[in-house]
Coordinates of C-alpha atoms in Angstrom, one line a residue:
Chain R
X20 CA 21.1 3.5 18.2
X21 CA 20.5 5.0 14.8
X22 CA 18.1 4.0 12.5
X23 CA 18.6 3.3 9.0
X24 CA 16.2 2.4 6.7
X25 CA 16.9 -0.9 4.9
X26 CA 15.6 -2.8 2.1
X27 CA 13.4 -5.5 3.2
X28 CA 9.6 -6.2 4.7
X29 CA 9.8 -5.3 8.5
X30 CA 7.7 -7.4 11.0
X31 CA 6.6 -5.1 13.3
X32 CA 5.4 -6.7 16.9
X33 CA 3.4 -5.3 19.9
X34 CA 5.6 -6.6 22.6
X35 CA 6.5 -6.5 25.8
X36 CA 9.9 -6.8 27.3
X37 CA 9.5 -10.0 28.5
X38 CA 8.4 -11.2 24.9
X39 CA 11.3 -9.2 23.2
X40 CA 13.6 -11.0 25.2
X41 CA 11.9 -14.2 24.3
X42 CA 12.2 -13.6 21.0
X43 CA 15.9 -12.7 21.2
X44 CA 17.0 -16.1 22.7
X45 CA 14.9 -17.6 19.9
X46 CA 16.4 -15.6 17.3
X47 CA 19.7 -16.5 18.3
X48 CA 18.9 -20.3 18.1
X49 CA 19.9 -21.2 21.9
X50 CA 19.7 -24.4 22.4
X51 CA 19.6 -25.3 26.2
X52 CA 17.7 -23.1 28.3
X53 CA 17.0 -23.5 31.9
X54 CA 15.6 -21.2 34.0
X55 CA 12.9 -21.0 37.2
X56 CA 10.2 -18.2 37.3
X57 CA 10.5 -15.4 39.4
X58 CA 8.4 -12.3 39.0
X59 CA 8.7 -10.1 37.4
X60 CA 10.6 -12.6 34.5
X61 CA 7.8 -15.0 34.5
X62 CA 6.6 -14.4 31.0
X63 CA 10.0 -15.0 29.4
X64 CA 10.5 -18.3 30.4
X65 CA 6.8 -19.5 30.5
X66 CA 7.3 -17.7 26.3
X67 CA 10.6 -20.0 25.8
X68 CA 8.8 -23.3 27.3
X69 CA 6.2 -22.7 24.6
X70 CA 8.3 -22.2 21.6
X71 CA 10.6 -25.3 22.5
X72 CA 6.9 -27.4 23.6
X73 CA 5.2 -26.0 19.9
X74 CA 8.6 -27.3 18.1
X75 CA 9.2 -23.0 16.9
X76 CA 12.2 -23.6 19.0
X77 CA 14.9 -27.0 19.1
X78 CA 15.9 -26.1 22.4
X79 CA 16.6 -28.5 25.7
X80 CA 14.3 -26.6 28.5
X81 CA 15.7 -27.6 31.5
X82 CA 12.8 -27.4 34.1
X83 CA 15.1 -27.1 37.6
X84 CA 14.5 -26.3 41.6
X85 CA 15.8 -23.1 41.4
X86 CA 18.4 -20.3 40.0
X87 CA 21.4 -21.2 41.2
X88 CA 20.9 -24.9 39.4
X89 CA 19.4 -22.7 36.5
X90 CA 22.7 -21.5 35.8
X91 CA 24.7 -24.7 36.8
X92 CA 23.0 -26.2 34.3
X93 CA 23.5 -22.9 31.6
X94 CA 27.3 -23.4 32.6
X95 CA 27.6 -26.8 32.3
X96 CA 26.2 -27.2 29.0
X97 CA 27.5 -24.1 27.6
X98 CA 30.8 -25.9 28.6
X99 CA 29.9 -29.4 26.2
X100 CA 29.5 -26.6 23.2
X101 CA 25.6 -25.6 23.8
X102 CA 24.3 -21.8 23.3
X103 CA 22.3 -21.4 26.3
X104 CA 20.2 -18.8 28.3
X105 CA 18.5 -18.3 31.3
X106 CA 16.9 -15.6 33.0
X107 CA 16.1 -13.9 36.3
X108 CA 15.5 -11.4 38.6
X109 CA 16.1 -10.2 42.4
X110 CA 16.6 -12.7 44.6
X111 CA 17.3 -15.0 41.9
X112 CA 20.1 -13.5 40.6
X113 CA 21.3 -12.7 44.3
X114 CA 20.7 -16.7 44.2
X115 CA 22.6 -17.2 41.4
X116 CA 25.5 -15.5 42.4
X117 CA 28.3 -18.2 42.9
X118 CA 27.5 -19.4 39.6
X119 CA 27.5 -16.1 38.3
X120 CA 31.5 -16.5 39.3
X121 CA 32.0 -19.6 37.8
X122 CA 30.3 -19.3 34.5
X123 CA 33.0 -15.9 34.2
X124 CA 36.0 -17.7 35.8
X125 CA 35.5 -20.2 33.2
X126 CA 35.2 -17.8 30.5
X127 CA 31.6 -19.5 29.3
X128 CA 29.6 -17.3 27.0
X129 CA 26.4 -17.7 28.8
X130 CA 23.6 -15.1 28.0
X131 CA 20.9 -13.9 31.3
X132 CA 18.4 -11.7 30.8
X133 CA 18.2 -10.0 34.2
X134 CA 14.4 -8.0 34.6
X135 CA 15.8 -5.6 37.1
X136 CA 13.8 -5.7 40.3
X137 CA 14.0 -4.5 43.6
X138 CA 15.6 -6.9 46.7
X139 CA 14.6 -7.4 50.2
X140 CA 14.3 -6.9 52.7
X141 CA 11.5 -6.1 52.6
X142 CA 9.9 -7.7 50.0
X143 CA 9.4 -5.7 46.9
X144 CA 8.6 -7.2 43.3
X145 CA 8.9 -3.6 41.7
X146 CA 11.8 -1.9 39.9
X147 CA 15.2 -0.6 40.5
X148 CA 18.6 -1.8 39.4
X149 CA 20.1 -3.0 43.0
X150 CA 20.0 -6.4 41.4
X151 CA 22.4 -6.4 38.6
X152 CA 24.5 -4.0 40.4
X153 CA 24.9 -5.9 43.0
X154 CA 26.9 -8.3 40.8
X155 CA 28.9 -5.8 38.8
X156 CA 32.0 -7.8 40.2
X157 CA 31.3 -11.1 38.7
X158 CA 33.3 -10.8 35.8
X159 CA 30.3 -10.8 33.3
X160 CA 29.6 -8.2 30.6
X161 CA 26.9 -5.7 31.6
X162 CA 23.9 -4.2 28.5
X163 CA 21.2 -2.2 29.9
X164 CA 18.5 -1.2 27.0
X165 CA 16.1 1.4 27.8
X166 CA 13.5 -0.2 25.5
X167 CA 12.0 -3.3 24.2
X168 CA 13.3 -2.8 20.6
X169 CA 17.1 -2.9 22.4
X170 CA 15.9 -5.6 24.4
X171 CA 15.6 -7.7 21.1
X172 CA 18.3 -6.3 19.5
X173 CA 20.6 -6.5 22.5
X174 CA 19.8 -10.5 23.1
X175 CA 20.9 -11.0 19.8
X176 CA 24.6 -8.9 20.1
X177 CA 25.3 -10.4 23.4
X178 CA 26.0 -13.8 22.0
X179 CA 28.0 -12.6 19.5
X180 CA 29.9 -10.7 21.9
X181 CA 30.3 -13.1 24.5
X182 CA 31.1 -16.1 22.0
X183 CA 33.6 -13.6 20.7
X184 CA 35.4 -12.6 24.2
X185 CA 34.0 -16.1 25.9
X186 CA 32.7 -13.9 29.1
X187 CA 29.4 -14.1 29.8
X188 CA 26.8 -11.3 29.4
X189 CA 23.9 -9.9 31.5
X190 CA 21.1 -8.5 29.5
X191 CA 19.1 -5.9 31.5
X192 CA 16.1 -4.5 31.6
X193 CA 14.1 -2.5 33.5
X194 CA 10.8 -4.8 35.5
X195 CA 7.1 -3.7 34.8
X196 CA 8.6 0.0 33.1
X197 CA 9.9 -2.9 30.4
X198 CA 9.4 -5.9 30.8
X199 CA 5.6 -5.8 31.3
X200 CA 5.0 -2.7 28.7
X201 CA 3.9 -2.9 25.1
X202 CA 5.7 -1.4 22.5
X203 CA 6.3 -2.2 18.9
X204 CA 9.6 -3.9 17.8
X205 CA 10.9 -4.9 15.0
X206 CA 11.1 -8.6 14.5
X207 CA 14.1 -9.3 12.2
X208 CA 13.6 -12.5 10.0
X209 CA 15.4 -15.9 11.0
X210 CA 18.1 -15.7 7.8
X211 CA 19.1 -12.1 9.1
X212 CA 19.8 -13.4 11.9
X213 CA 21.3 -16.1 11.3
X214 CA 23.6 -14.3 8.7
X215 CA 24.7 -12.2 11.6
X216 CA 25.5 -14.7 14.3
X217 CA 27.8 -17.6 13.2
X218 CA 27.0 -20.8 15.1
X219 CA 28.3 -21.1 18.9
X220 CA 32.6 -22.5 19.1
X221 CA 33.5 -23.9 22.3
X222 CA 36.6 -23.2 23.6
X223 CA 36.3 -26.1 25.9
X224 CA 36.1 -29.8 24.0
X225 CA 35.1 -32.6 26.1
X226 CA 36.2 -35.8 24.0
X227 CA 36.0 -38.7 25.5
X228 CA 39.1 -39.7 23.2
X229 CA 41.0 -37.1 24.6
X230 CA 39.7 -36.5 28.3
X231 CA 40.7 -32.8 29.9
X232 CA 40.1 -31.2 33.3
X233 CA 38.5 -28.0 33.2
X234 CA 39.1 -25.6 36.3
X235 CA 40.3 -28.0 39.1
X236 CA 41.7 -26.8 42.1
X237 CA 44.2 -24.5 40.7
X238 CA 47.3 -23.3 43.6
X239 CA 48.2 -19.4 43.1
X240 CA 51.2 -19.7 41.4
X241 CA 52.0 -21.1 38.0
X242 CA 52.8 -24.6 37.6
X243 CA 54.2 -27.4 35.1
X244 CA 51.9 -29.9 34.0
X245 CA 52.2 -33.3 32.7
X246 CA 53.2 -32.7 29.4
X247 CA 55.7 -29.9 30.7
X248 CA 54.2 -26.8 29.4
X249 CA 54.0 -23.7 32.1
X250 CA 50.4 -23.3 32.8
X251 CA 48.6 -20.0 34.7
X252 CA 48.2 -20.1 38.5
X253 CA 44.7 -18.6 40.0
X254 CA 46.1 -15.2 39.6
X255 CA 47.0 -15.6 35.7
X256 CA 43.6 -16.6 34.9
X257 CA 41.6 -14.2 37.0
X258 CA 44.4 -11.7 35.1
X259 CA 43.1 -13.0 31.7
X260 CA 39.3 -12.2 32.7
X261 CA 40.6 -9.1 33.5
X262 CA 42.0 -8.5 30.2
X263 CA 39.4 -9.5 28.0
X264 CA 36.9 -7.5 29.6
X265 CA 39.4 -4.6 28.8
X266 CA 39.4 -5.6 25.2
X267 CA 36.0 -6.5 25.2
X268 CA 34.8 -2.6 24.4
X269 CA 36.1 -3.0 20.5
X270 CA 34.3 -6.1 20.3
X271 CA 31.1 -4.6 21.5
X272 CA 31.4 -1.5 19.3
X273 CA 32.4 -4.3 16.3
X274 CA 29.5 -6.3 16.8
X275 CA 27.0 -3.0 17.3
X276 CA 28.0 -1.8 14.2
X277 CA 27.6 -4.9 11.9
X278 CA 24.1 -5.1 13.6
X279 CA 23.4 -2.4 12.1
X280 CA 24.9 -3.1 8.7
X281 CA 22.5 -6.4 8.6
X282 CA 19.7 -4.3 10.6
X283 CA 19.6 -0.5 10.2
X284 CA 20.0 -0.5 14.1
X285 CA 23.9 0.6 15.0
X286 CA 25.1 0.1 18.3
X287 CA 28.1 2.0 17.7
X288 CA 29.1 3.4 21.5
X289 CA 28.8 2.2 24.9
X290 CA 26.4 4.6 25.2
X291 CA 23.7 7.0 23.8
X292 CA 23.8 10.6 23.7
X293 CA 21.0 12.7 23.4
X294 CA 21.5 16.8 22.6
X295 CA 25.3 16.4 24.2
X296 CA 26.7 18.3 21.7
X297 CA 26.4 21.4 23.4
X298 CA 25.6 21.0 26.6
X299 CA 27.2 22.0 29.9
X300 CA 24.7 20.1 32.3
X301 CA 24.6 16.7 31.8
X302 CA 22.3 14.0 33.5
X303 CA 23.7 10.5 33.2
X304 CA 21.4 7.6 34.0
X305 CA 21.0 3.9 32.9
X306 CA 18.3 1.9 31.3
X307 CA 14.8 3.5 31.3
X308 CA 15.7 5.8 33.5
X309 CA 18.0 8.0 31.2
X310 CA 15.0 8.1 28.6
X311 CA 13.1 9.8 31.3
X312 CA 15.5 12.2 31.4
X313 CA 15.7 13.3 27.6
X314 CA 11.6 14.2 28.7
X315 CA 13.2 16.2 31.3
X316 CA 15.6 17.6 29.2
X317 CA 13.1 18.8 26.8
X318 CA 11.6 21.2 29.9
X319 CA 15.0 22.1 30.7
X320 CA 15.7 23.0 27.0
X321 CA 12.6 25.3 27.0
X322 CA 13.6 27.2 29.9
X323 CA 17.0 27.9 28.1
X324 CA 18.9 25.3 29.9
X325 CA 22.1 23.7 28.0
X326 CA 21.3 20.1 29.0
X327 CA 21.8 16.7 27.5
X328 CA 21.6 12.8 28.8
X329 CA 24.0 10.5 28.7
X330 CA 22.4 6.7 29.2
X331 CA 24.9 4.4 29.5
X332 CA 24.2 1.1 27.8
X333 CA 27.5 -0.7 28.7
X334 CA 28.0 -0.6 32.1
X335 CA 30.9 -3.5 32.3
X336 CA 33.6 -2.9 30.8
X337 CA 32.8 0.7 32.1
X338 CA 33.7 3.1 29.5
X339 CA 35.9 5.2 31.1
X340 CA 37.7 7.3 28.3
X341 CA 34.4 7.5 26.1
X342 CA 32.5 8.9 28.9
X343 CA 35.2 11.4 29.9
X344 CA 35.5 12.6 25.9
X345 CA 31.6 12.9 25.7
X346 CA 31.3 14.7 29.4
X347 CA 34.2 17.3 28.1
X348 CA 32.1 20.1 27.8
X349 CA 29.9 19.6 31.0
X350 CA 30.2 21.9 34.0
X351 CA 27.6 19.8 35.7
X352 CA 26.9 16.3 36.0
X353 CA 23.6 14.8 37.6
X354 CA 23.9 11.0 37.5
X355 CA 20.6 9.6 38.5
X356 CA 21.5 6.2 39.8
X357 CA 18.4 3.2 40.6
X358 CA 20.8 1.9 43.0
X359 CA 23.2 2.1 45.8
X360 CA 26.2 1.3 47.0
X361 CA 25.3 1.9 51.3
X362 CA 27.6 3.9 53.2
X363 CA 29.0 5.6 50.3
X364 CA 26.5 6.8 46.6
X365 CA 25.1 5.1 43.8
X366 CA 26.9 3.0 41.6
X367 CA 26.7 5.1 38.4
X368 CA 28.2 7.9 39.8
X369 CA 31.2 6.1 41.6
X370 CA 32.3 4.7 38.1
X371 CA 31.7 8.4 36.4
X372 CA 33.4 10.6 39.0
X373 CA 36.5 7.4 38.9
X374 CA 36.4 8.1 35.3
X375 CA 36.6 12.0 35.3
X376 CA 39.8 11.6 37.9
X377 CA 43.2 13.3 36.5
X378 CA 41.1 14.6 33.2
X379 CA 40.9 18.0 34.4
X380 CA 36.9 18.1 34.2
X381 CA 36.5 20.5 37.0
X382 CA 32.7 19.8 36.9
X383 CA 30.3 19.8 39.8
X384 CA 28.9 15.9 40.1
X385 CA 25.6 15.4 41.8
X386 CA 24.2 12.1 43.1
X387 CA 20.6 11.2 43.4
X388 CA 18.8 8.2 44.4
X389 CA 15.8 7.6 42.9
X390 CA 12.8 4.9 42.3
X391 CA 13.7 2.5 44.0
X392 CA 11.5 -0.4 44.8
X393 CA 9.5 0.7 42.0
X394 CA 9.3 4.7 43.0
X395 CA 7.9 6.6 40.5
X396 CA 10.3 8.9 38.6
X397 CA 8.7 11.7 37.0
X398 CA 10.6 13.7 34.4
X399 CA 9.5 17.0 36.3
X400 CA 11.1 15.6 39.4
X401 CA 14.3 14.9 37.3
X402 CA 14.4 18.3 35.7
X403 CA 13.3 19.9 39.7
X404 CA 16.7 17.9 41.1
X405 CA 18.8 20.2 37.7
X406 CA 17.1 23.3 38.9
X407 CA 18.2 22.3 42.1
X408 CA 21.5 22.2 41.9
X409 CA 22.3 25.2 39.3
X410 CA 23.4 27.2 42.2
X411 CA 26.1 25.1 43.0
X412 CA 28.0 26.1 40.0
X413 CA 28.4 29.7 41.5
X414 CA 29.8 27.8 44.8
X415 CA 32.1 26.0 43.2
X416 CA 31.7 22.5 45.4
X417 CA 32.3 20.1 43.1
X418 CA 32.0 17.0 45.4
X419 CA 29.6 15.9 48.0
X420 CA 30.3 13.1 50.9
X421 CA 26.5 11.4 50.2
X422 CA 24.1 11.6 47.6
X423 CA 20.2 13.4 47.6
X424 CA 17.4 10.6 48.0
X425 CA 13.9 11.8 46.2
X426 CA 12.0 10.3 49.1
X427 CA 9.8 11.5 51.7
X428 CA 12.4 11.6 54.4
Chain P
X22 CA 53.6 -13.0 31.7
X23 CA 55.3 -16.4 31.0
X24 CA 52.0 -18.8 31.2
X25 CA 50.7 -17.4 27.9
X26 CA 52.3 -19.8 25.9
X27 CA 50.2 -23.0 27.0
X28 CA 47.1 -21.1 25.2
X29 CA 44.4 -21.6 28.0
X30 CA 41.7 -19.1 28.6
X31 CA 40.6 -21.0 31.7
X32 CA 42.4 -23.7 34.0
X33 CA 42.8 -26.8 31.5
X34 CA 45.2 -29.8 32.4
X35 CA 45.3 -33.5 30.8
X36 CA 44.4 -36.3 33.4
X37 CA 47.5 -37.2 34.9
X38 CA 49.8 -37.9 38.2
X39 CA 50.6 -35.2 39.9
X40 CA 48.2 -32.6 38.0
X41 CA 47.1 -30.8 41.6
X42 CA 51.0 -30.9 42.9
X43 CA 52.7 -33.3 45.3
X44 CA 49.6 -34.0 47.6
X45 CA 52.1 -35.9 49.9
X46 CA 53.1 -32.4 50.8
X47 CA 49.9 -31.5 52.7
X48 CA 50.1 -35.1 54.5
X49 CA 50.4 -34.7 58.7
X50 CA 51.1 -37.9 59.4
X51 CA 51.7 -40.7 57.1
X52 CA 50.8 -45.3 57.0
X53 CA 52.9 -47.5 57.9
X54 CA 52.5 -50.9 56.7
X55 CA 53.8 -54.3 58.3
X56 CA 54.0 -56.7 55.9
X57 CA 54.1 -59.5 58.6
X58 CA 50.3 -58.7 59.1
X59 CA 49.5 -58.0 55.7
X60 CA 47.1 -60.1 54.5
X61 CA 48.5 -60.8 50.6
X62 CA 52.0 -60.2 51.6
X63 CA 51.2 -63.1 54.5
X64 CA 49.5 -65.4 51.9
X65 CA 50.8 -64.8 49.2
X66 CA 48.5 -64.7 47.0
X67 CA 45.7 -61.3 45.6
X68 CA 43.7 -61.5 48.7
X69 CA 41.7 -58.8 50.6
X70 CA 43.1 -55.4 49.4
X71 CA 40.4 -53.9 51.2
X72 CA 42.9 -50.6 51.6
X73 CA 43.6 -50.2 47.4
X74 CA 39.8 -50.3 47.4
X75 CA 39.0 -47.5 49.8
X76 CA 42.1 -45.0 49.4
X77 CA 40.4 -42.0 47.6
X78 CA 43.4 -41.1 46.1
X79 CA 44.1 -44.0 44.2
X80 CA 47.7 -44.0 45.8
X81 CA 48.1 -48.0 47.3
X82 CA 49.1 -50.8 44.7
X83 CA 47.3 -54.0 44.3
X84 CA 50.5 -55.8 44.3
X85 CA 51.7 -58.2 46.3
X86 CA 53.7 -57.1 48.5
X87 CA 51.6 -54.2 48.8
X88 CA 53.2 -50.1 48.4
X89 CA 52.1 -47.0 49.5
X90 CA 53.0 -43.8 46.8
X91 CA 53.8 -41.2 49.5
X92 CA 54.4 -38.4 46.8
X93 CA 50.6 -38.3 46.7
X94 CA 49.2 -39.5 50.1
X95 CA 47.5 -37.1 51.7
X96 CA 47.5 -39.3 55.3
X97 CA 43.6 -39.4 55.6
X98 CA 44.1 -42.7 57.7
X99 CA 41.2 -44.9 55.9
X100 CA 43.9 -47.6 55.0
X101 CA 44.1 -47.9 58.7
X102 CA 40.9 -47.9 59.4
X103 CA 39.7 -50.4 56.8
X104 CA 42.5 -53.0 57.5
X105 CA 40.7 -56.3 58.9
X106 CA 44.5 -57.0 60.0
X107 CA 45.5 -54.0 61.7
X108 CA 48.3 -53.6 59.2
X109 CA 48.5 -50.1 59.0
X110 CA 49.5 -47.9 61.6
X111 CA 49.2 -44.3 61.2
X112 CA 52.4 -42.2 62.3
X113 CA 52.9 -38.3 63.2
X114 CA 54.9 -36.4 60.6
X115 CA 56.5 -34.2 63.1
X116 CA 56.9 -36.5 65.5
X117 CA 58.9 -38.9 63.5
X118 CA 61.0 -36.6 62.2
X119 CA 61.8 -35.1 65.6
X120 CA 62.9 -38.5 66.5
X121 CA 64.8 -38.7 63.1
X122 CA 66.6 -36.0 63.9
X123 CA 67.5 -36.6 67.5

């Protein structure tokens, strides 16, 4: 993100994630929203009830039983030409999930704010990231922000992104670190917004005149239908998904960019980079986490360390060749991951160490799990774990079978 | 990849015959119908089609005499059982074309 300062009267707010995200769905004019409370994404739905109840918002809130219906309902209207939203957390994504597949399969350019939060068992309402990266495989596009401005801002690029691409996209956020702290955003006016996001074009028309069937039971190979055209089997359109996640990274760049043109924020790369430019130890985290980190790096700095963070923002499409380019320089890579994938690391570190393959990056990659169920992270533990592992480089073991936990045990 | 020319970005058809394949294909054993107990083709006359009313796939005529499509029936049996004549007997696949053969 880098600021620009623009001509007009800023409306700065004091609010919290939740509210941010509020605001972005409001922003972006959705119009059916249904979604069922779940801590710690409460306050953004109880927010979006009120705006559509005070008439701020001419929305459909679709009060429902529970998250799976939430997004049945998200799908389902998005597919009769609606911009909707929901949102969730924990269990309720992990609730969600076979819609989560459908709403992707069908290439419906749904937008969910997902509050990360810790899953059972046992029951934890704090926060780590096991949530949303637990569904990496859905198909849908994946933003983490690491504060509440990019929260806002972020809302607002995913439906332009995802009515660009048609695959839906996962906003997330980090619970309580985000969603429940105050910080001042910058509110952009309705016209700005407006100006920036073109209304909502179906790819799917239900006409009564002219009836279709969308996503039937469709065999695994190709097939000639009624009007004798050569239509895609199962494979072709899970091939397509594919693809346009593969394109979707110029479209995300595109769209971060002329948010900045219209609001001095650019979005310009997959990720942010703090002090990379000449560093050889590199810590790579996602969300709030990696802003943690550019406090550890500042300690690191003044000891006469050469580090830098990398926070990745997009996490699918995984940007494998940016990553690798900016990571050049590194000799060793800390990727502090708020998940993991059991019997094997975190998720973050998997995707880096896949993307650093046949590059000739002879760099030493360490994993660490940290904070989850809402386990503090301080930055002195992040820049002890560096310290840590500075000897390695003399050993020259650039791969370990498990990761490091920062816990008690 | 040949499929790209019908333009969909998810699985799209027109309402149609036939648009999930030849469902007769998956059938294991198939009706048979005797006219002689039929109750229209007895009559002669549009009279109970109890059978055109219940077939979920929409594949029995309300004709007189009445016809089964077997491109499409899947051999459920509910024409059988719904039959207040006991028109419709229900026969094995396999086993008829076993004796076909031999």
């Amino acid at each position: 993100m880098i600021n620009k300062k623009i001509d007009r009267k800023t409306d700065i707010q004091i609010l919290d994630g939740n509210h941010a995200a509020a605001q972005g769905a409001k922003l972006s004019r959705v119009q059916v929203i249904a979604a069922y409370p779940i801590t710690p994404q409460t306050p953004v739905t109880e927010t979006l009830s009120e705006f559509v109840e005070g008439g701020k918002l001419n929305a459909e809130y679709v009060a429902v039983e529970g998250e799976h219906s939430a997004l049945a309902v998200c799908t389902s209207a998005s597919m009769v030409g609606a911009r909707t939203f929901t949102a969730t957390s924990s269990h309720g994504l992990a609730y969600m999930h076979e819609m989560l597949h459908w709403a992707a399969g069908a290439r419906l350019p749904v937008v969910l704010a997902c509050v990360n939060r810790a899953i059972g068992a046992p029951w934890n309402i704090l926060n780590d990231q096991q949530d949303s990266i637990a569904q990496r495989d859905t198909g849908w596009i994946q933003i983490y922000a690491r504060n509440n401005q990019e929260i806002l801002d972020s809302m607002i690029q995913a439906y332009k992104i995802a009515e660009a691409v048609y695959v839906p996209v996962m906003v997330c956020y980090d619970g309580y670190v985000l969603s429940h702290t105050e910080m001042p955003v910058d509110v952009p006016p309705q016209e700005d917004v407006d100006r920036f996001l073109p209304p909502y074009k179906p790819h799917t028309i239900l006409d009564p005149a002219n009836p279709k069937n969308y996503n039937l039971v469709t065999l695994a190979n190709p097939r000639v239908n009624t009007e004798g055209v050569l239509c895609h089997g199962y494979m072709e359109l899970r091939y397509l998904l594919q693809e346009a996640l593969q394109h979707s990274r110029e479209t995300i760049i595109r769209v971060g960019q002329e948010f900045g043109v219209q609001f001095g924020r650019s979005y310009s790369n997959m990720f942010w980079e703090d002090r990379l430019d000449d560093a050889d130890i590199v810590i790579v985290a996602t969300g709030s986490l990696a802003l943690e980190a550019t406090v550890a790096t500042d300690t690191l700095r003044e000891a006469g360390h050469k580090v830098g963070v990398l926070g990745l923002r997009v996490f699918r499409p995984f940007p494998k060749s940016d990553v690798v380019k900016a990571l050049k320089k590194s000799r060793l890579i800390l990727v502090f991951d708020k998940n993991i994938s059991y019997g094997l690391e975190g998720a973050t570190c998997s995707e880096i160490k896949s993307a650093l393959y046949g590059n000739h990056l002879n760099a030493v990659v360490r994993n660490f799990i940290v904070g989850l169920g809402g386990r503090d992270v301080k930055a002195r533990e992040l820049a002890d774990a560096v310290k840590r592992s500075l000897p390695l480089l003399q050993e020259g073991v650039l791969n370990t079978e498990y990761p490091e936990w920062m816990c008690d045990i | 990849m040949g499929t790209r020319y019908c333009q969909h970005i998810c699985d799209e058809s027109s309402p149609g015959i036939g648009e999930a394949g030849r469902t007769g294909e998956w059938r294991s054993s198939f009706p048979v119908l005797d006219q002689k107990k039929c109750l229209p083709a007895r009559q002669n006359k549009p009279a109970c089609f109890i059978c055109w009313l219940y077939c979920p796939d929409a594949v029995i005529s309300r004709t007189i005499p009445i016809q089964i499509n077997l491109e499409y029936c899947k051999g459920c049996g509910i024409c059988a059982q719904v039959c207040p004549a006991q028109a419709i007997a229900m026969v094995n696949e396999e086993e008829f074309s076993s004796e076909q053969d031999s």
